[in-house]
CSV table of C-alpha atoms and ligand atoms in Angstrom, one decimal:
chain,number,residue,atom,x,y,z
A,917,UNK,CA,192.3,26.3,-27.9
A,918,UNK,CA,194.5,26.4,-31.2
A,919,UNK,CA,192.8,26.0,-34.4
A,920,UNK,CA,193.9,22.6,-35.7
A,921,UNK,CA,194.3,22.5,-39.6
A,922,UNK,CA,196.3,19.5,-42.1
A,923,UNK,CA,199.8,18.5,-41.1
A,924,UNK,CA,199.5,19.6,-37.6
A,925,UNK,CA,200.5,17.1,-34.6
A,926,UNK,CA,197.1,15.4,-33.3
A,927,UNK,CA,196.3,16.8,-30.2
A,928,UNK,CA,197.4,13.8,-27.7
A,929,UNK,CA,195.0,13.1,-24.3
A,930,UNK,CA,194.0,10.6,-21.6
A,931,UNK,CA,190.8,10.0,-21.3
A,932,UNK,CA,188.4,7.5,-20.2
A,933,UNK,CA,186.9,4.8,-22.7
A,934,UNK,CA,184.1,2.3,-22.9
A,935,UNK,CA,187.6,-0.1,-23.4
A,936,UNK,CA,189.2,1.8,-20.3
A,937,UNK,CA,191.8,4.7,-20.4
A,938,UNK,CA,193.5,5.6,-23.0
A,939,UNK,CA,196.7,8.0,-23.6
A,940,UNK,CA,195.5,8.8,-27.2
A,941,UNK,CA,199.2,8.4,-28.9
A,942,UNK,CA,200.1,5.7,-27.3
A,943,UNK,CA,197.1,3.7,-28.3
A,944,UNK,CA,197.4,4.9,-31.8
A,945,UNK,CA,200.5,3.1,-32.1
A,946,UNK,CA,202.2,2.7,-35.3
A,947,UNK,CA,199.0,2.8,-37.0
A,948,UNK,CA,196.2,5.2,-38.7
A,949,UNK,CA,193.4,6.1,-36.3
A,950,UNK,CA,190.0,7.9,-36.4
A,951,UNK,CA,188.9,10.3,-34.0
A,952,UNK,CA,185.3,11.0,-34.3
A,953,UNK,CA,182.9,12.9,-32.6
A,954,UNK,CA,178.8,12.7,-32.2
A,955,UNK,CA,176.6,15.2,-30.1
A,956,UNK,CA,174.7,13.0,-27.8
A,957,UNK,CA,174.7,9.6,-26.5
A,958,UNK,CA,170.7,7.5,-26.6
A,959,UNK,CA,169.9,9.7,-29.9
A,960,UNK,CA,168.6,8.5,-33.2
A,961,UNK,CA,171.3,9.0,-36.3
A,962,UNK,CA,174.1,8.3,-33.9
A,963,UNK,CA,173.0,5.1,-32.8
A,964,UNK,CA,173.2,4.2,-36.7
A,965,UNK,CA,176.5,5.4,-37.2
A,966,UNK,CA,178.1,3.8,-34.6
A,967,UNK,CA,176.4,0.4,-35.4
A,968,UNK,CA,177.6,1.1,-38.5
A,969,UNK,CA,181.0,1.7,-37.6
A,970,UNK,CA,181.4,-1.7,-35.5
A,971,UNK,CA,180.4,-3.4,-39.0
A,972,UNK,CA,183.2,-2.0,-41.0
A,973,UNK,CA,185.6,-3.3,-38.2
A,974,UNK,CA,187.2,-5.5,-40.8
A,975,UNK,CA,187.6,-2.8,-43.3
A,976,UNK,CA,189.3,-0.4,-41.0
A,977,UNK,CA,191.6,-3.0,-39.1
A,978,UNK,CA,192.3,-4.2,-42.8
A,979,UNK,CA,193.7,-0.9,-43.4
A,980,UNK,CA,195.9,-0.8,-40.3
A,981,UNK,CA,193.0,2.2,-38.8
A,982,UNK,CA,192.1,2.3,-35.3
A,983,UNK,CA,188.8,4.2,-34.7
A,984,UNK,CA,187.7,6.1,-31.3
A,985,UNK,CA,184.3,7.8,-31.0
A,986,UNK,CA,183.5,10.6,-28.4
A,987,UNK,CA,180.6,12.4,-26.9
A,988,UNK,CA,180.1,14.8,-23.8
A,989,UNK,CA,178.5,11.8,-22.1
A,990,UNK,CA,179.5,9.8,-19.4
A,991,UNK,CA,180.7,6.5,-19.2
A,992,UNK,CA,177.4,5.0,-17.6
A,993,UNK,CA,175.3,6.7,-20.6
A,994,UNK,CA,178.3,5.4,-23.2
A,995,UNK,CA,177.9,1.5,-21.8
A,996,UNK,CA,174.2,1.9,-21.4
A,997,UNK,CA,173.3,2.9,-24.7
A,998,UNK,CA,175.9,0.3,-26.4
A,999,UNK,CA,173.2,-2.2,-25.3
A,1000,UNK,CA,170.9,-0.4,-27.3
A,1001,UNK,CA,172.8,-0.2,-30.3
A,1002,UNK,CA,174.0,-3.7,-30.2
A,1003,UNK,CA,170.8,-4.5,-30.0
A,1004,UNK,CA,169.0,-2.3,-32.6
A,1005,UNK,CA,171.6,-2.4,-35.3
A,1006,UNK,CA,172.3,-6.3,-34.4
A,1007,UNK,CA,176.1,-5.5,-34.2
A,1008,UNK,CA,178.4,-5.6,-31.1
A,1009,UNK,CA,180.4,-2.4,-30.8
A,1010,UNK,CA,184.2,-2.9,-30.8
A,1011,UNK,CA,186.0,0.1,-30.4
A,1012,UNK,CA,186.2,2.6,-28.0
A,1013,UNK,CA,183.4,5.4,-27.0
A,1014,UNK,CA,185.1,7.9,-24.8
A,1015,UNK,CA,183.7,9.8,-21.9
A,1016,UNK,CA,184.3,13.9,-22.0
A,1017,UNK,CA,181.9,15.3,-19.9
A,1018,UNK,CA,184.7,17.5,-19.1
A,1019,UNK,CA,184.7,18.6,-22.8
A,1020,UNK,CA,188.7,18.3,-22.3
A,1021,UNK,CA,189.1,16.7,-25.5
A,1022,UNK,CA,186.4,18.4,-27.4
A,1023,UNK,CA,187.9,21.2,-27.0
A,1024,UNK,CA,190.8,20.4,-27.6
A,1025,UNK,CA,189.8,19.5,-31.1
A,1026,UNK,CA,187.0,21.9,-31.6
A,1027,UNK,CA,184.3,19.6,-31.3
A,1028,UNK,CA,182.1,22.1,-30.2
A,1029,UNK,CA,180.8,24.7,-32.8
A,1030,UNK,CA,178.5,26.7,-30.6
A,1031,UNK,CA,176.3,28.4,-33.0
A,1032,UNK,CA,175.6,25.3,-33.7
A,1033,UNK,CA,175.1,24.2,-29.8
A,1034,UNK,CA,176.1,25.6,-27.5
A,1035,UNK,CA,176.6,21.9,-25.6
A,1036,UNK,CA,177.0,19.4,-27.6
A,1037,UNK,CA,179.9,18.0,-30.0
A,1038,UNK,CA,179.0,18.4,-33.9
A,1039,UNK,CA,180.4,15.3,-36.0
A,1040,UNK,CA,183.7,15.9,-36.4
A,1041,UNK,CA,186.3,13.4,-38.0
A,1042,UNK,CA,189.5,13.7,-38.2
A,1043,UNK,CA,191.7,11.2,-39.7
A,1044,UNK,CA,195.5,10.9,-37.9
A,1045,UNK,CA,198.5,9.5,-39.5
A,1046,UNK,CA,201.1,6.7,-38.4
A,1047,UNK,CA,203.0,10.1,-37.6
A,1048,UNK,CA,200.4,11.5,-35.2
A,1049,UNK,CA,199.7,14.4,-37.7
A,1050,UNK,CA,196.3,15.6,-38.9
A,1051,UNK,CA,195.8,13.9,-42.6
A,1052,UNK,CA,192.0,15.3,-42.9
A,1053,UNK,CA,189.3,16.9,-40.7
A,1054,UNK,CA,185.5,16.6,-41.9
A,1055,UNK,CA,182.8,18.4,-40.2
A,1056,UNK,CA,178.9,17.5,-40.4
A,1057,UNK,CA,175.9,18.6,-38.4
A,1058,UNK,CA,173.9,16.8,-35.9
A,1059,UNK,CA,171.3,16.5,-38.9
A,1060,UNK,CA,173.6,14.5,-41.3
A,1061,UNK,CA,174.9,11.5,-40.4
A,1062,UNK,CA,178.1,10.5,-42.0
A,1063,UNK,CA,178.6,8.0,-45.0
A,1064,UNK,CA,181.2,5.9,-43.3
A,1065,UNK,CA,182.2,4.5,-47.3
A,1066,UNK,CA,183.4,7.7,-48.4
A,1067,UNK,CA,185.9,7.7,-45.3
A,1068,UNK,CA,187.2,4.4,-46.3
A,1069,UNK,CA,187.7,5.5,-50.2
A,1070,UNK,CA,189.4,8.8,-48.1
A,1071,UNK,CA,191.8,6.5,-45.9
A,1072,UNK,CA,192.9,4.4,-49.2
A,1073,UNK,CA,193.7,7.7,-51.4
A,1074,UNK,CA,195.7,9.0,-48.3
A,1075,UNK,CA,197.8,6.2,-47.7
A,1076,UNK,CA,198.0,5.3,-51.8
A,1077,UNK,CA,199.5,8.9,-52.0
A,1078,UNK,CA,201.5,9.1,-48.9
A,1079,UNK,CA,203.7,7.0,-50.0
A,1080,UNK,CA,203.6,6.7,-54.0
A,1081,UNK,CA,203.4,10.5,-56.2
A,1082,UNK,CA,199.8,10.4,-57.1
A,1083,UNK,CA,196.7,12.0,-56.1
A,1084,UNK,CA,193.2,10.6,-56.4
A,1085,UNK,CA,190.9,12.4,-58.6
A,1086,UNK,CA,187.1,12.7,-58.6
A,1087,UNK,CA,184.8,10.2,-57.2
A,1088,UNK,CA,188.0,8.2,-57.3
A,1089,UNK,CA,187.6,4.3,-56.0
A,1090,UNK,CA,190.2,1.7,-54.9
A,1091,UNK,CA,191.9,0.2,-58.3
A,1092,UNK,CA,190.9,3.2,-60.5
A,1093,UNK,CA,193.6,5.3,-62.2
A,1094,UNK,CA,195.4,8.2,-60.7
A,1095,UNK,CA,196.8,11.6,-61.2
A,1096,UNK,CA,200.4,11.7,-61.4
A,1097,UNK,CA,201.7,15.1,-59.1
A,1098,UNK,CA,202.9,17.7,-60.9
A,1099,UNK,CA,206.1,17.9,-59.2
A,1100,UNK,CA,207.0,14.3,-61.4
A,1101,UNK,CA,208.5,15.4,-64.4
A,1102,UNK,CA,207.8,13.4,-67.5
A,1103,UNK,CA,211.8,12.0,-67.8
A,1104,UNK,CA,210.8,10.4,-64.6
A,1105,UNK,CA,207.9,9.0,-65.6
A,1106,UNK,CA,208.3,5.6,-67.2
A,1107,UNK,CA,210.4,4.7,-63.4
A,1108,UNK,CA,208.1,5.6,-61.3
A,1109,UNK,CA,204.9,4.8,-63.5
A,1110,UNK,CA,205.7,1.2,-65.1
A,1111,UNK,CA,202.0,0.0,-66.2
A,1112,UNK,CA,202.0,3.1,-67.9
A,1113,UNK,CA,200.6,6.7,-68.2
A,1114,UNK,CA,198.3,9.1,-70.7
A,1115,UNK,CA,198.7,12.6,-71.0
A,1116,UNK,CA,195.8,14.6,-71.8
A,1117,UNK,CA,197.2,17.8,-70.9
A,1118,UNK,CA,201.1,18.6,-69.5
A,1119,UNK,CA,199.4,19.3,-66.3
A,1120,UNK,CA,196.9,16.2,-66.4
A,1121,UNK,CA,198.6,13.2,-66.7
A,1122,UNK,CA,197.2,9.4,-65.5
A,1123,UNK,CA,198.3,6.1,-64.7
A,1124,UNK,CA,196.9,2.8,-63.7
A,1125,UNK,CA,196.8,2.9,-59.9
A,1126,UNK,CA,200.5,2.2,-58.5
A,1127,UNK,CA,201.1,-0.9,-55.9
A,1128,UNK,CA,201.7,-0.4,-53.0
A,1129,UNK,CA,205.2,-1.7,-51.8
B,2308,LIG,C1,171.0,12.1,-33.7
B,2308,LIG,O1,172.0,11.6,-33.5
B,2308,LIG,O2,170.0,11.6,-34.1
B,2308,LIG,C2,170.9,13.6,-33.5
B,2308,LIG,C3,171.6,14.2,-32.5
B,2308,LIG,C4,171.4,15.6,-32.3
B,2308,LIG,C5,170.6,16.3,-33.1
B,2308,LIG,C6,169.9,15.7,-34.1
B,2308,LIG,C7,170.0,14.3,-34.3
Protein backbone atom coordinates (compact mmCIF):
# COMPACT_ATOMS: atom_id res chain seq x y z
CA UNK A 1 0.00 0.00 0.00
CA UNK A 2 1.60 3.50 -0.98
CA UNK A 3 1.11 6.22 1.34
CA UNK A 4 -1.25 8.64 -0.48
CA UNK A 5 -0.48 12.46 0.28
CA UNK A 6 -1.88 15.95 -1.73
CA UNK A 7 -1.63 16.10 -5.48
CA UNK A 8 -1.42 12.38 -5.88
CA UNK A 9 -3.78 10.51 -8.42
CA UNK A 10 -6.94 9.08 -6.43
CA UNK A 11 -6.52 5.61 -6.10
CA UNK A 12 -9.29 4.34 -8.78
CA UNK A 13 -11.50 0.81 -7.85
CA UNK A 14 -14.61 -1.22 -8.62
CA UNK A 15 -16.52 -1.92 -6.06
CA UNK A 16 -19.95 -2.75 -4.99
CA UNK A 17 -22.46 0.08 -3.87
CA UNK A 18 -25.79 0.38 -2.12
CA UNK A 19 -26.51 2.19 -5.86
CA UNK A 20 -24.68 -0.87 -7.55
CA UNK A 21 -21.00 -1.11 -8.96
CA UNK A 22 -19.12 1.49 -9.37
CA UNK A 23 -15.52 1.95 -11.29
CA UNK A 24 -14.62 4.85 -8.95
CA UNK A 25 -13.25 7.36 -11.90
CA UNK A 26 -15.60 6.81 -14.04
CA UNK A 27 -18.40 7.69 -11.66
CA UNK A 28 -16.52 10.71 -10.59
CA UNK A 29 -16.87 12.11 -13.84
CA UNK A 30 -15.96 15.54 -14.52
CA UNK A 31 -16.81 16.49 -11.13
CA UNK A 32 -15.50 16.81 -7.35
CA UNK A 33 -16.16 13.76 -5.28
CA UNK A 34 -15.83 12.70 -1.59
CA UNK A 35 -14.59 9.54 -0.45
CA UNK A 36 -15.38 8.86 3.05
CA UNK A 37 -14.85 6.27 5.33
CA UNK A 38 -16.73 5.11 8.87
CA UNK A 39 -15.72 2.02 11.04
CA UNK A 40 -18.86 0.02 11.30
CA UNK A 41 -22.25 -0.16 9.83
CA UNK A 42 -25.61 -0.33 12.76
CA UNK A 43 -23.37 1.97 15.17
CA UNK A 44 -24.30 5.20 16.89
CA UNK A 45 -22.23 8.48 15.58
CA UNK A 46 -22.24 6.94 12.11
CA UNK A 47 -25.74 6.65 11.72
CA UNK A 48 -25.71 10.57 12.33
CA UNK A 49 -23.28 11.42 9.98
CA UNK A 50 -24.62 9.70 7.18
CA UNK A 51 -28.17 11.14 7.85
CA UNK A 52 -26.47 14.09 7.90
CA UNK A 53 -24.81 13.75 4.78
CA UNK A 54 -28.07 12.80 2.71
CA UNK A 55 -29.38 16.31 4.06
CA UNK A 56 -26.65 18.38 2.59
CA UNK A 57 -27.38 16.59 -0.79
CA UNK A 58 -28.20 19.95 -2.26
CA UNK A 59 -25.14 21.68 -0.92
CA UNK A 60 -22.78 19.15 -2.32
CA UNK A 61 -24.62 18.59 -5.85
CA UNK A 62 -24.64 22.55 -5.79
CA UNK A 63 -21.02 22.46 -5.81
CA UNK A 64 -20.67 19.91 -8.65
CA UNK A 65 -19.39 17.15 -5.46
CA UNK A 66 -20.33 13.64 -5.61
CA UNK A 67 -20.02 11.87 -2.20
CA UNK A 68 -19.32 7.86 -1.61
CA UNK A 69 -19.17 6.48 1.91
CA UNK A 70 -17.53 3.06 2.81
CA UNK A 71 -17.35 0.56 5.57
CA UNK A 72 -15.91 -3.10 5.90
CA UNK A 73 -19.61 -4.14 5.89
CA UNK A 74 -21.46 -5.97 3.47
CA UNK A 75 -24.02 -4.96 1.31
CA UNK A 76 -26.97 -6.70 3.25
CA UNK A 77 -25.63 -4.79 6.57
CA UNK A 78 -25.16 -1.38 4.25
CA UNK A 79 -29.12 -1.69 2.92
CA UNK A 80 -30.28 -2.94 6.24
CA UNK A 81 -29.16 -0.28 8.31
CA UNK A 82 -30.09 2.61 5.61
CA UNK A 83 -33.61 1.74 6.94
CA UNK A 84 -32.54 2.61 10.17
CA UNK A 85 -31.02 5.76 9.39
CA UNK A 86 -33.77 6.90 7.13
CA UNK A 87 -35.78 6.29 9.66
CA UNK A 88 -34.00 7.77 12.84
CA UNK A 89 -32.57 10.81 11.26
CA UNK A 90 -35.96 11.26 9.02
CA UNK A 91 -33.85 11.59 5.83
CA UNK A 92 -33.55 9.19 2.82
CA UNK A 93 -30.00 8.35 1.95
CA UNK A 94 -28.96 9.23 -1.56
CA UNK A 95 -25.56 8.44 -2.26
CA UNK A 96 -23.73 5.48 -2.42
CA UNK A 97 -22.48 3.16 0.80
CA UNK A 98 -19.98 0.81 -0.63
CA UNK A 99 -19.31 -2.74 0.47
CA UNK A 100 -15.37 -3.71 1.36
CA UNK A 101 -15.52 -6.55 3.33
CA UNK A 102 -12.49 -7.33 1.29
CA UNK A 103 -10.90 -4.20 2.70
CA UNK A 104 -9.62 -3.76 -1.04
CA UNK A 105 -10.31 -0.27 -1.06
CA UNK A 106 -9.52 0.54 2.52
CA UNK A 107 -6.46 -0.38 1.98
CA UNK A 108 -6.01 1.07 -0.70
CA UNK A 109 -6.49 4.41 0.90
CA UNK A 110 -5.32 3.63 4.32
CA UNK A 111 -8.50 3.46 5.96
CA UNK A 112 -7.38 1.23 8.37
CA UNK A 113 -5.03 2.71 11.22
CA UNK A 114 -4.56 -0.43 13.29
CA UNK A 115 -3.41 0.91 16.47
CA UNK A 116 -6.37 2.34 16.28
CA UNK A 117 -8.24 -1.15 15.24
CA UNK A 118 -7.07 -3.45 14.13
CA UNK A 119 -10.59 -4.13 11.89
CA UNK A 120 -12.30 -1.46 11.36
CA UNK A 121 -11.96 1.77 8.97
CA UNK A 122 -11.23 5.17 11.02
CA UNK A 123 -13.06 8.23 9.39
CA UNK A 124 -11.12 9.10 6.71
CA UNK A 125 -12.09 11.87 4.04
CA UNK A 126 -10.51 12.64 1.29
CA UNK A 127 -11.58 15.12 -1.09
CA UNK A 128 -10.75 14.35 -5.08
CA UNK A 129 -10.48 16.83 -7.77
CA UNK A 130 -12.29 17.10 -11.36
CA UNK A 131 -8.61 15.76 -12.18
CA UNK A 132 -8.82 12.61 -10.11
CA UNK A 133 -5.98 14.03 -7.70
CA UNK A 134 -5.98 14.10 -3.97
CA UNK A 135 -7.06 17.96 -3.02
CA UNK A 136 -7.20 17.09 0.95
CA UNK A 137 -7.24 13.97 3.28
CA UNK A 138 -8.78 14.44 6.88
CA UNK A 139 -8.56 11.78 9.45
CA UNK A 140 -10.82 11.46 12.75
CA UNK A 141 -11.44 8.63 15.22
CA UNK A 142 -14.29 6.40 15.67
CA UNK A 143 -15.00 8.80 18.74
CA UNK A 144 -15.46 12.10 16.72
CA UNK A 145 -17.86 12.40 14.37
CA UNK A 146 -17.18 14.83 11.61
CA UNK A 147 -18.63 18.35 11.16
CA UNK A 148 -19.88 17.96 7.65
CA UNK A 149 -19.95 22.22 7.44
CA UNK A 150 -16.41 22.60 7.74
CA UNK A 151 -15.97 20.25 4.64
CA UNK A 152 -18.27 22.33 2.71
CA UNK A 153 -16.36 25.83 3.71
CA UNK A 154 -13.10 23.23 2.67
CA UNK A 155 -14.68 22.36 -0.94
CA UNK A 156 -15.49 26.24 -1.59
CA UNK A 157 -11.83 27.50 -0.62
CA UNK A 158 -10.42 24.62 -2.91
CA UNK A 159 -12.29 25.32 -5.88
CA UNK A 160 -12.19 29.46 -5.14
CA UNK A 161 -8.37 28.94 -5.22
CA UNK A 162 -7.96 26.35 -7.82
CA UNK A 163 -8.79 28.41 -10.27
CA UNK A 164 -8.37 32.23 -9.05
CA UNK A 165 -4.62 33.17 -7.04
CA UNK A 166 -5.93 33.39 -3.54
CA UNK A 167 -5.94 31.38 -0.48
CA UNK A 168 -8.45 31.28 2.26
CA UNK A 169 -7.37 32.39 5.61
CA UNK A 170 -8.55 31.54 9.05
CA UNK A 171 -12.00 30.44 9.89
CA UNK A 172 -12.48 31.77 6.40
CA UNK A 173 -16.48 31.57 5.10
CA UNK A 174 -17.95 31.81 1.57
CA UNK A 175 -17.95 35.76 0.57
CA UNK A 176 -15.32 36.75 3.05
CA UNK A 177 -11.99 38.35 1.83
CA UNK A 178 -9.00 36.50 0.79
CA UNK A 179 -5.27 36.28 0.82
CA UNK A 180 -3.71 37.07 -2.34
CA UNK A 181 -0.54 34.25 -3.11
CA UNK A 182 2.56 35.47 -2.80
CA UNK A 183 3.68 34.51 -6.06
CA UNK A 184 1.18 37.70 -7.40
CA UNK A 185 3.36 40.48 -7.52
CA UNK A 186 1.86 43.90 -6.63
CA UNK A 187 2.18 45.33 -10.64
CA UNK A 188 -0.22 42.57 -11.19
CA UNK A 189 -2.45 43.32 -8.73
CA UNK A 190 -5.05 45.86 -9.84
CA UNK A 191 -5.77 43.05 -13.07
CA UNK A 192 -6.19 40.35 -11.32
CA UNK A 193 -7.81 41.95 -8.05
CA UNK A 194 -10.42 44.68 -9.55
CA UNK A 195 -12.72 45.22 -6.28
CA UNK A 196 -9.61 46.03 -4.78
CA UNK A 197 -6.86 44.92 -2.20
CA UNK A 198 -5.19 46.20 1.39
CA UNK A 199 -1.82 45.51 2.26
CA UNK A 200 -0.96 45.10 5.78
CA UNK A 201 2.30 43.69 5.29
CA UNK A 202 4.25 42.97 1.70
CA UNK A 203 3.70 39.43 2.47
CA UNK A 204 -0.16 39.88 3.74
CA UNK A 205 -2.09 41.28 1.27
CA UNK A 206 -6.28 40.96 0.96
CA UNK A 207 -8.98 41.34 -1.41
CA UNK A 208 -12.69 41.11 -1.55
CA UNK A 209 -13.33 37.52 -2.51
CA UNK A 210 -12.78 37.13 -6.47
CA UNK A 211 -15.79 35.67 -8.80
CA UNK A 212 -15.65 32.89 -10.02
CA UNK A 213 -15.64 32.90 -13.92
C1 LIG B 1 -20.04 5.08 16.11
O1 LIG B 1 -20.19 5.30 14.91
O2 LIG B 1 -20.88 5.41 16.92
C2 LIG B 1 -18.79 4.43 16.63
C3 LIG B 1 -18.14 3.48 15.87
C4 LIG B 1 -17.03 2.87 16.39
C5 LIG B 1 -16.55 3.24 17.63
C6 LIG B 1 -17.18 4.23 18.36
C7 LIG B 1 -18.33 4.83 17.86
Amino acid sequence: MAILRLGDESPNFIAQTTEGEIDFHNWLGEGWGILFSHPADYTPVCTTELGTVAKYKDEFNKRNVKVAALSVDDLESHHGWINDINETQNTTVNFPIIADKDRKVSELYDMIHPNADSQLTVRSVFIIGPDKKIKLIITYPASTGRNFDELIRVIDSLQLTAYQKVATPANWKQGEDCVIVPSVTNEEIAKLFPKGHQEIKPYLRMTPQPDLN
